[in-house]
Protein backbone atom coordinates (compact mmCIF):
# COMPACT_ATOMS: atom_id res chain seq x y z
CA UNK A 1 0.00 0.00 0.00
CA UNK A 2 1.19 3.55 -0.70
CA UNK A 3 3.24 5.03 2.08
CA UNK A 4 4.26 1.76 3.76
CA UNK A 5 7.88 1.30 4.82
CA UNK A 6 9.98 -0.70 2.37
CA UNK A 7 12.44 -3.21 3.82
CA UNK A 8 15.11 -2.47 1.21
CA UNK A 9 14.84 1.35 1.33
CA UNK A 10 17.76 3.31 2.81
CA UNK A 11 15.63 6.32 3.77
CA UNK A 12 12.95 4.14 5.43
CA UNK A 13 15.84 2.75 7.52
CA UNK A 14 16.94 6.29 8.44
CA UNK A 15 13.34 7.11 9.45
CA UNK A 16 13.28 3.94 11.60
CA UNK A 17 16.62 4.80 13.21
CA UNK A 18 18.23 1.66 11.75
CA UNK A 19 20.78 3.70 9.76
CA UNK A 20 22.36 6.71 11.49
CA UNK A 21 21.94 10.21 10.11
CA UNK A 22 22.59 13.76 11.31
CA UNK A 23 19.04 14.98 11.88
CA UNK A 24 18.36 18.70 11.70
CA UNK A 25 14.56 18.72 12.02
CA UNK A 26 11.81 16.20 12.68
CA UNK A 27 8.04 16.50 12.69
CA UNK A 28 5.23 13.96 12.83
CA UNK A 29 5.44 13.49 9.06
CA UNK A 30 8.90 14.68 7.96
CA UNK A 31 12.59 14.18 8.76
CA UNK A 32 15.46 16.44 7.61
CA UNK A 33 19.06 15.29 7.79
CA UNK A 34 22.43 16.26 6.34
CA UNK A 35 23.45 14.69 3.03
CA UNK A 36 26.38 12.33 3.51
CA UNK A 37 28.05 13.70 0.34
CA UNK A 38 27.30 17.44 0.49
CA UNK A 39 27.32 19.43 -2.75
CA UNK A 40 27.10 22.83 -1.02
CA UNK A 41 27.90 24.27 2.44
CA UNK A 42 24.28 23.50 3.35
CA UNK A 43 22.98 20.27 1.81
CA UNK A 44 20.05 18.84 3.73
CA UNK A 45 17.63 16.13 2.60
CA UNK A 46 14.00 16.64 3.60
CA UNK A 47 11.93 13.46 3.35
CA UNK A 48 8.46 12.23 4.21
CA UNK A 49 8.53 9.56 6.91
CA UNK A 50 6.17 7.50 4.76
CA UNK A 51 7.59 5.84 1.66
CA UNK A 52 6.69 7.22 -1.77
CA UNK A 53 9.02 6.57 -4.70
CA UNK A 54 9.29 10.16 -5.90
CA UNK A 55 7.97 13.68 -5.45
CA UNK A 56 5.09 13.34 -7.92
CA UNK A 57 3.84 10.14 -6.25
CA UNK A 58 4.08 11.85 -2.87
CA UNK A 59 2.07 14.84 -4.10
CA UNK A 60 -0.54 12.60 -5.72
CA UNK A 61 -1.01 10.25 -2.77
CA UNK A 62 -0.32 12.53 0.22
CA UNK A 63 -0.53 16.20 -0.81
CA UNK A 64 -0.51 17.47 2.79
CA UNK A 65 2.76 15.62 3.45
CA UNK A 66 4.21 17.05 0.23
CA UNK A 67 3.36 20.49 1.61
CA UNK A 68 4.97 19.51 4.93
CA UNK A 69 8.21 18.63 3.08
CA UNK A 70 8.29 22.03 1.37
CA UNK A 71 7.47 23.90 4.57
CA UNK A 72 10.19 22.06 6.50
CA UNK A 73 12.70 22.77 3.71
CA UNK A 74 11.89 26.45 4.21
CA UNK A 75 12.30 26.11 7.98
CA UNK A 76 15.72 24.49 7.54
CA UNK A 77 16.71 27.26 5.10
CA UNK A 78 15.72 29.87 7.69
CA UNK A 79 17.64 28.06 10.45
CA UNK A 80 20.70 27.90 8.19
CA UNK A 81 20.30 31.66 7.40
CA UNK A 82 19.76 30.99 3.70
CA UNK A 83 16.57 32.98 3.26
CA UNK A 84 18.53 36.19 2.56
CA UNK A 85 20.99 34.75 0.05
CA UNK A 86 18.70 32.25 -1.61
CA UNK A 87 18.67 28.49 -1.85
CA UNK A 88 17.54 25.71 -4.13
CA UNK A 89 15.09 22.84 -3.54
CA UNK A 90 15.65 19.92 -5.96
CA UNK A 91 13.69 16.71 -6.45
CA UNK A 92 15.68 14.45 -8.78
CA UNK A 93 13.12 12.16 -10.40
CA UNK A 94 14.20 9.05 -12.28
CA UNK A 95 17.63 7.49 -12.71
CA UNK A 96 18.30 9.61 -15.79
CA UNK A 97 17.98 12.75 -13.67
CA UNK A 98 20.28 11.43 -10.96
CA UNK A 99 17.78 9.86 -8.56
CA UNK A 100 19.57 7.08 -6.68
CA UNK A 101 17.29 6.63 -3.65
CA UNK A 102 13.70 5.89 -4.62
CA UNK A 103 12.10 7.37 -1.49
CA UNK A 104 10.93 10.93 -2.22
CA UNK A 105 13.36 13.56 -0.96
CA UNK A 106 13.98 17.25 -1.40
CA UNK A 107 17.59 18.38 -1.62
CA UNK A 108 17.95 21.77 0.09
CA UNK A 109 21.13 23.40 -1.21
CA UNK A 110 22.63 26.75 -0.27
CA UNK A 111 25.53 28.67 1.17
CA UNK A 112 27.31 29.17 -2.15
CA UNK A 113 26.50 30.65 -5.55
CA UNK A 114 24.09 28.42 -7.48
CA UNK A 115 24.38 28.45 -11.27
CA UNK A 116 21.41 28.23 -13.61
CA UNK A 117 20.74 26.04 -15.55
CA UNK A 118 21.99 23.43 -13.11
CA UNK A 119 23.20 20.85 -15.70
P1 LIG B 1 19.35 11.35 -5.21
O1 LIG B 1 20.63 11.04 -5.97
O2 LIG B 1 18.64 12.57 -5.69
O3 LIG B 1 18.45 10.14 -5.13
O4 LIG B 1 19.81 11.72 -3.74
C1 LIG B 1 20.22 10.77 -2.79
C2 LIG B 1 21.13 11.48 -1.85
O5 LIG B 1 21.24 10.68 -0.69
C3 LIG B 1 22.56 11.72 -2.37
O6 LIG B 1 22.81 13.12 -2.40
C4 LIG B 1 23.43 10.97 -1.38
O7 LIG B 1 24.63 11.66 -1.10
C5 LIG B 1 22.52 10.90 -0.16
N1 LIG B 1 22.79 9.80 0.75
C6 LIG B 1 23.02 8.50 0.44
N2 LIG B 1 23.18 7.76 1.55
C7 LIG B 1 23.04 8.62 2.61
C8 LIG B 1 23.10 8.47 4.04
N3 LIG B 1 23.32 7.28 4.61
N4 LIG B 1 22.92 9.57 4.80
C9 LIG B 1 22.70 10.77 4.23
N5 LIG B 1 22.62 10.98 2.89
C10 LIG B 1 22.80 9.91 2.09
ZN1 LIG C 1 11.52 4.41 1.84
PDB file of C-alpha atoms and ligand atoms in Angstrom:
ATOM      1  CA  UNK A   1       0.000   0.000   0.000  1.00  0.00           C
ATOM      2  CA  UNK A   2       1.190   3.552  -0.703  1.00  0.00           C
ATOM      3  CA  UNK A   3       3.243   5.025   2.083  1.00  0.00           C
ATOM      4  CA  UNK A   4       4.256   1.764   3.761  1.00  0.00           C
ATOM      5  CA  UNK A   5       7.881   1.304   4.821  1.00  0.00           C
ATOM      6  CA  UNK A   6       9.978  -0.696   2.369  1.00  0.00           C
ATOM      7  CA  UNK A   7      12.442  -3.205   3.821  1.00  0.00           C
ATOM      8  CA  UNK A   8      15.109  -2.473   1.213  1.00  0.00           C
ATOM      9  CA  UNK A   9      14.838   1.346   1.334  1.00  0.00           C
ATOM     10  CA  UNK A  10      17.764   3.311   2.808  1.00  0.00           C
ATOM     11  CA  UNK A  11      15.625   6.315   3.770  1.00  0.00           C
ATOM     12  CA  UNK A  12      12.954   4.139   5.430  1.00  0.00           C
ATOM     13  CA  UNK A  13      15.843   2.752   7.515  1.00  0.00           C
ATOM     14  CA  UNK A  14      16.936   6.290   8.439  1.00  0.00           C
ATOM     15  CA  UNK A  15      13.336   7.106   9.453  1.00  0.00           C
ATOM     16  CA  UNK A  16      13.276   3.939  11.604  1.00  0.00           C
ATOM     17  CA  UNK A  17      16.624   4.801  13.211  1.00  0.00           C
ATOM     18  CA  UNK A  18      18.235   1.660  11.751  1.00  0.00           C
ATOM     19  CA  UNK A  19      20.783   3.703   9.756  1.00  0.00           C
ATOM     20  CA  UNK A  20      22.365   6.710  11.488  1.00  0.00           C
ATOM     21  CA  UNK A  21      21.941  10.215  10.110  1.00  0.00           C
ATOM     22  CA  UNK A  22      22.587  13.757  11.313  1.00  0.00           C
ATOM     23  CA  UNK A  23      19.035  14.982  11.877  1.00  0.00           C
ATOM     24  CA  UNK A  24      18.357  18.705  11.696  1.00  0.00           C
ATOM     25  CA  UNK A  25      14.558  18.716  12.021  1.00  0.00           C
ATOM     26  CA  UNK A  26      11.811  16.204  12.680  1.00  0.00           C
ATOM     27  CA  UNK A  27       8.038  16.504  12.691  1.00  0.00           C
ATOM     28  CA  UNK A  28       5.228  13.959  12.831  1.00  0.00           C
ATOM     29  CA  UNK A  29       5.441  13.489   9.062  1.00  0.00           C
ATOM     30  CA  UNK A  30       8.898  14.677   7.961  1.00  0.00           C
ATOM     31  CA  UNK A  31      12.592  14.179   8.760  1.00  0.00           C
ATOM     32  CA  UNK A  32      15.455  16.438   7.611  1.00  0.00           C
ATOM     33  CA  UNK A  33      19.062  15.290   7.791  1.00  0.00           C
ATOM     34  CA  UNK A  34      22.431  16.259   6.339  1.00  0.00           C
ATOM     35  CA  UNK A  35      23.445  14.693   3.031  1.00  0.00           C
ATOM     36  CA  UNK A  36      26.384  12.328   3.505  1.00  0.00           C
ATOM     37  CA  UNK A  37      28.050  13.704   0.342  1.00  0.00           C
ATOM     38  CA  UNK A  38      27.299  17.444   0.493  1.00  0.00           C
ATOM     39  CA  UNK A  39      27.316  19.430  -2.748  1.00  0.00           C
ATOM     40  CA  UNK A  40      27.102  22.828  -1.020  1.00  0.00           C
ATOM     41  CA  UNK A  41      27.897  24.267   2.438  1.00  0.00           C
ATOM     42  CA  UNK A  42      24.283  23.500   3.352  1.00  0.00           C
ATOM     43  CA  UNK A  43      22.980  20.271   1.814  1.00  0.00           C
ATOM     44  CA  UNK A  44      20.053  18.838   3.735  1.00  0.00           C
ATOM     45  CA  UNK A  45      17.629  16.131   2.602  1.00  0.00           C
ATOM     46  CA  UNK A  46      14.001  16.644   3.600  1.00  0.00           C
ATOM     47  CA  UNK A  47      11.935  13.460   3.346  1.00  0.00           C
ATOM     48  CA  UNK A  48       8.460  12.230   4.213  1.00  0.00           C
ATOM     49  CA  UNK A  49       8.527   9.556   6.914  1.00  0.00           C
ATOM     50  CA  UNK A  50       6.172   7.502   4.759  1.00  0.00           C
ATOM     51  CA  UNK A  51       7.589   5.845   1.657  1.00  0.00           C
ATOM     52  CA  UNK A  52       6.692   7.216  -1.768  1.00  0.00           C
ATOM     53  CA  UNK A  53       9.021   6.575  -4.701  1.00  0.00           C
ATOM     54  CA  UNK A  54       9.285  10.163  -5.904  1.00  0.00           C
ATOM     55  CA  UNK A  55       7.967  13.676  -5.449  1.00  0.00           C
ATOM     56  CA  UNK A  56       5.093  13.338  -7.921  1.00  0.00           C
ATOM     57  CA  UNK A  57       3.839  10.144  -6.254  1.00  0.00           C
ATOM     58  CA  UNK A  58       4.083  11.852  -2.872  1.00  0.00           C
ATOM     59  CA  UNK A  59       2.071  14.844  -4.097  1.00  0.00           C
ATOM     60  CA  UNK A  60      -0.542  12.597  -5.724  1.00  0.00           C
ATOM     61  CA  UNK A  61      -1.007  10.253  -2.767  1.00  0.00           C
ATOM     62  CA  UNK A  62      -0.317  12.532   0.217  1.00  0.00           C
ATOM     63  CA  UNK A  63      -0.527  16.195  -0.805  1.00  0.00           C
ATOM     64  CA  UNK A  64      -0.509  17.468   2.790  1.00  0.00           C
ATOM     65  CA  UNK A  65       2.756  15.623   3.448  1.00  0.00           C
ATOM     66  CA  UNK A  66       4.211  17.054   0.228  1.00  0.00           C
ATOM     67  CA  UNK A  67       3.364  20.488   1.606  1.00  0.00           C
ATOM     68  CA  UNK A  68       4.967  19.514   4.926  1.00  0.00           C
ATOM     69  CA  UNK A  69       8.206  18.627   3.082  1.00  0.00           C
ATOM     70  CA  UNK A  70       8.288  22.028   1.369  1.00  0.00           C
ATOM     71  CA  UNK A  71       7.472  23.900   4.569  1.00  0.00           C
ATOM     72  CA  UNK A  72      10.187  22.058   6.495  1.00  0.00           C
ATOM     73  CA  UNK A  73      12.701  22.775   3.706  1.00  0.00           C
ATOM     74  CA  UNK A  74      11.894  26.448   4.210  1.00  0.00           C
ATOM     75  CA  UNK A  75      12.296  26.106   7.977  1.00  0.00           C
ATOM     76  CA  UNK A  76      15.720  24.489   7.538  1.00  0.00           C
ATOM     77  CA  UNK A  77      16.710  27.264   5.099  1.00  0.00           C
ATOM     78  CA  UNK A  78      15.723  29.868   7.689  1.00  0.00           C
ATOM     79  CA  UNK A  79      17.639  28.065  10.447  1.00  0.00           C
ATOM     80  CA  UNK A  80      20.701  27.903   8.188  1.00  0.00           C
ATOM     81  CA  UNK A  81      20.302  31.656   7.405  1.00  0.00           C
ATOM     82  CA  UNK A  82      19.764  30.993   3.701  1.00  0.00           C
ATOM     83  CA  UNK A  83      16.570  32.985   3.259  1.00  0.00           C
ATOM     84  CA  UNK A  84      18.526  36.189   2.560  1.00  0.00           C
ATOM     85  CA  UNK A  85      20.987  34.749   0.048  1.00  0.00           C
ATOM     86  CA  UNK A  86      18.697  32.249  -1.614  1.00  0.00           C
ATOM     87  CA  UNK A  87      18.671  28.493  -1.850  1.00  0.00           C
ATOM     88  CA  UNK A  88      17.535  25.707  -4.128  1.00  0.00           C
ATOM     89  CA  UNK A  89      15.092  22.844  -3.536  1.00  0.00           C
ATOM     90  CA  UNK A  90      15.653  19.921  -5.957  1.00  0.00           C
ATOM     91  CA  UNK A  91      13.691  16.711  -6.455  1.00  0.00           C
ATOM     92  CA  UNK A  92      15.681  14.451  -8.778  1.00  0.00           C
ATOM     93  CA  UNK A  93      13.117  12.155 -10.396  1.00  0.00           C
ATOM     94  CA  UNK A  94      14.202   9.045 -12.281  1.00  0.00           C
ATOM     95  CA  UNK A  95      17.631   7.490 -12.709  1.00  0.00           C
ATOM     96  CA  UNK A  96      18.297   9.611 -15.794  1.00  0.00           C
ATOM     97  CA  UNK A  97      17.977  12.746 -13.668  1.00  0.00           C
ATOM     98  CA  UNK A  98      20.285  11.425 -10.957  1.00  0.00           C
ATOM     99  CA  UNK A  99      17.777   9.861  -8.556  1.00  0.00           C
ATOM    100  CA  UNK A 100      19.567   7.079  -6.678  1.00  0.00           C
ATOM    101  CA  UNK A 101      17.286   6.629  -3.654  1.00  0.00           C
ATOM    102  CA  UNK A 102      13.696   5.887  -4.616  1.00  0.00           C
ATOM    103  CA  UNK A 103      12.098   7.372  -1.494  1.00  0.00           C
ATOM    104  CA  UNK A 104      10.933  10.927  -2.222  1.00  0.00           C
ATOM    105  CA  UNK A 105      13.358  13.557  -0.963  1.00  0.00           C
ATOM    106  CA  UNK A 106      13.982  17.246  -1.400  1.00  0.00           C
ATOM    107  CA  UNK A 107      17.588  18.383  -1.623  1.00  0.00           C
ATOM    108  CA  UNK A 108      17.947  21.774   0.093  1.00  0.00           C
ATOM    109  CA  UNK A 109      21.130  23.405  -1.212  1.00  0.00           C
ATOM    110  CA  UNK A 110      22.632  26.751  -0.270  1.00  0.00           C
ATOM    111  CA  UNK A 111      25.526  28.670   1.174  1.00  0.00           C
ATOM    112  CA  UNK A 112      27.305  29.174  -2.154  1.00  0.00           C
ATOM    113  CA  UNK A 113      26.503  30.652  -5.553  1.00  0.00           C
ATOM    114  CA  UNK A 114      24.093  28.417  -7.478  1.00  0.00           C
ATOM    115  CA  UNK A 115      24.379  28.452 -11.274  1.00  0.00           C
ATOM    116  CA  UNK A 116      21.412  28.230 -13.612  1.00  0.00           C
ATOM    117  CA  UNK A 117      20.740  26.040 -15.550  1.00  0.00           C
ATOM    118  CA  UNK A 118      21.990  23.425 -13.106  1.00  0.00           C
ATOM    119  CA  UNK A 119      23.201  20.851 -15.702  1.00  0.00           C
TER     120      UNK A 119
HETATM  121  P1  LIG B   1      19.353  11.352  -5.206  1.00  0.00           P
HETATM  122  O1  LIG B   1      20.627  11.041  -5.969  1.00  0.00           O
HETATM  123  O2  LIG B   1      18.635  12.569  -5.687  1.00  0.00           O
HETATM  124  O3  LIG B   1      18.454  10.135  -5.132  1.00  0.00           O
HETATM  125  O4  LIG B   1      19.811  11.717  -3.737  1.00  0.00           O
HETATM  126  C1  LIG B   1      20.218  10.772  -2.793  1.00  0.00           C
HETATM  127  C2  LIG B   1      21.128  11.480  -1.848  1.00  0.00           C
HETATM  128  O5  LIG B   1      21.240  10.684  -0.694  1.00  0.00           O
HETATM  129  C3  LIG B   1      22.558  11.724  -2.373  1.00  0.00           C
HETATM  130  O6  LIG B   1      22.807  13.120  -2.401  1.00  0.00           O
HETATM  131  C4  LIG B   1      23.427  10.971  -1.380  1.00  0.00           C
HETATM  132  O7  LIG B   1      24.635  11.663  -1.098  1.00  0.00           O
HETATM  133  C5  LIG B   1      22.523  10.898  -0.158  1.00  0.00           C
HETATM  134  N1  LIG B   1      22.791   9.804   0.746  1.00  0.00           N
HETATM  135  C6  LIG B   1      23.023   8.495   0.443  1.00  0.00           C
HETATM  136  N2  LIG B   1      23.179   7.761   1.550  1.00  0.00           N
HETATM  137  C7  LIG B   1      23.036   8.622   2.611  1.00  0.00           C
HETATM  138  C8  LIG B   1      23.103   8.470   4.040  1.00  0.00           C
HETATM  139  N3  LIG B   1      23.321   7.278   4.609  1.00  0.00           N
HETATM  140  N4  LIG B   1      22.922   9.569   4.797  1.00  0.00           N
HETATM  141  C9  LIG B   1      22.704  10.773   4.231  1.00  0.00           C
HETATM  142  N5  LIG B   1      22.616  10.979   2.893  1.00  0.00           N
HETATM  143  C10 LIG B   1      22.798   9.914   2.095  1.00  0.00           C
HETATM  144 ZN1  LIG B   2      11.516   4.411   1.839  1.00  0.00          ZN
END
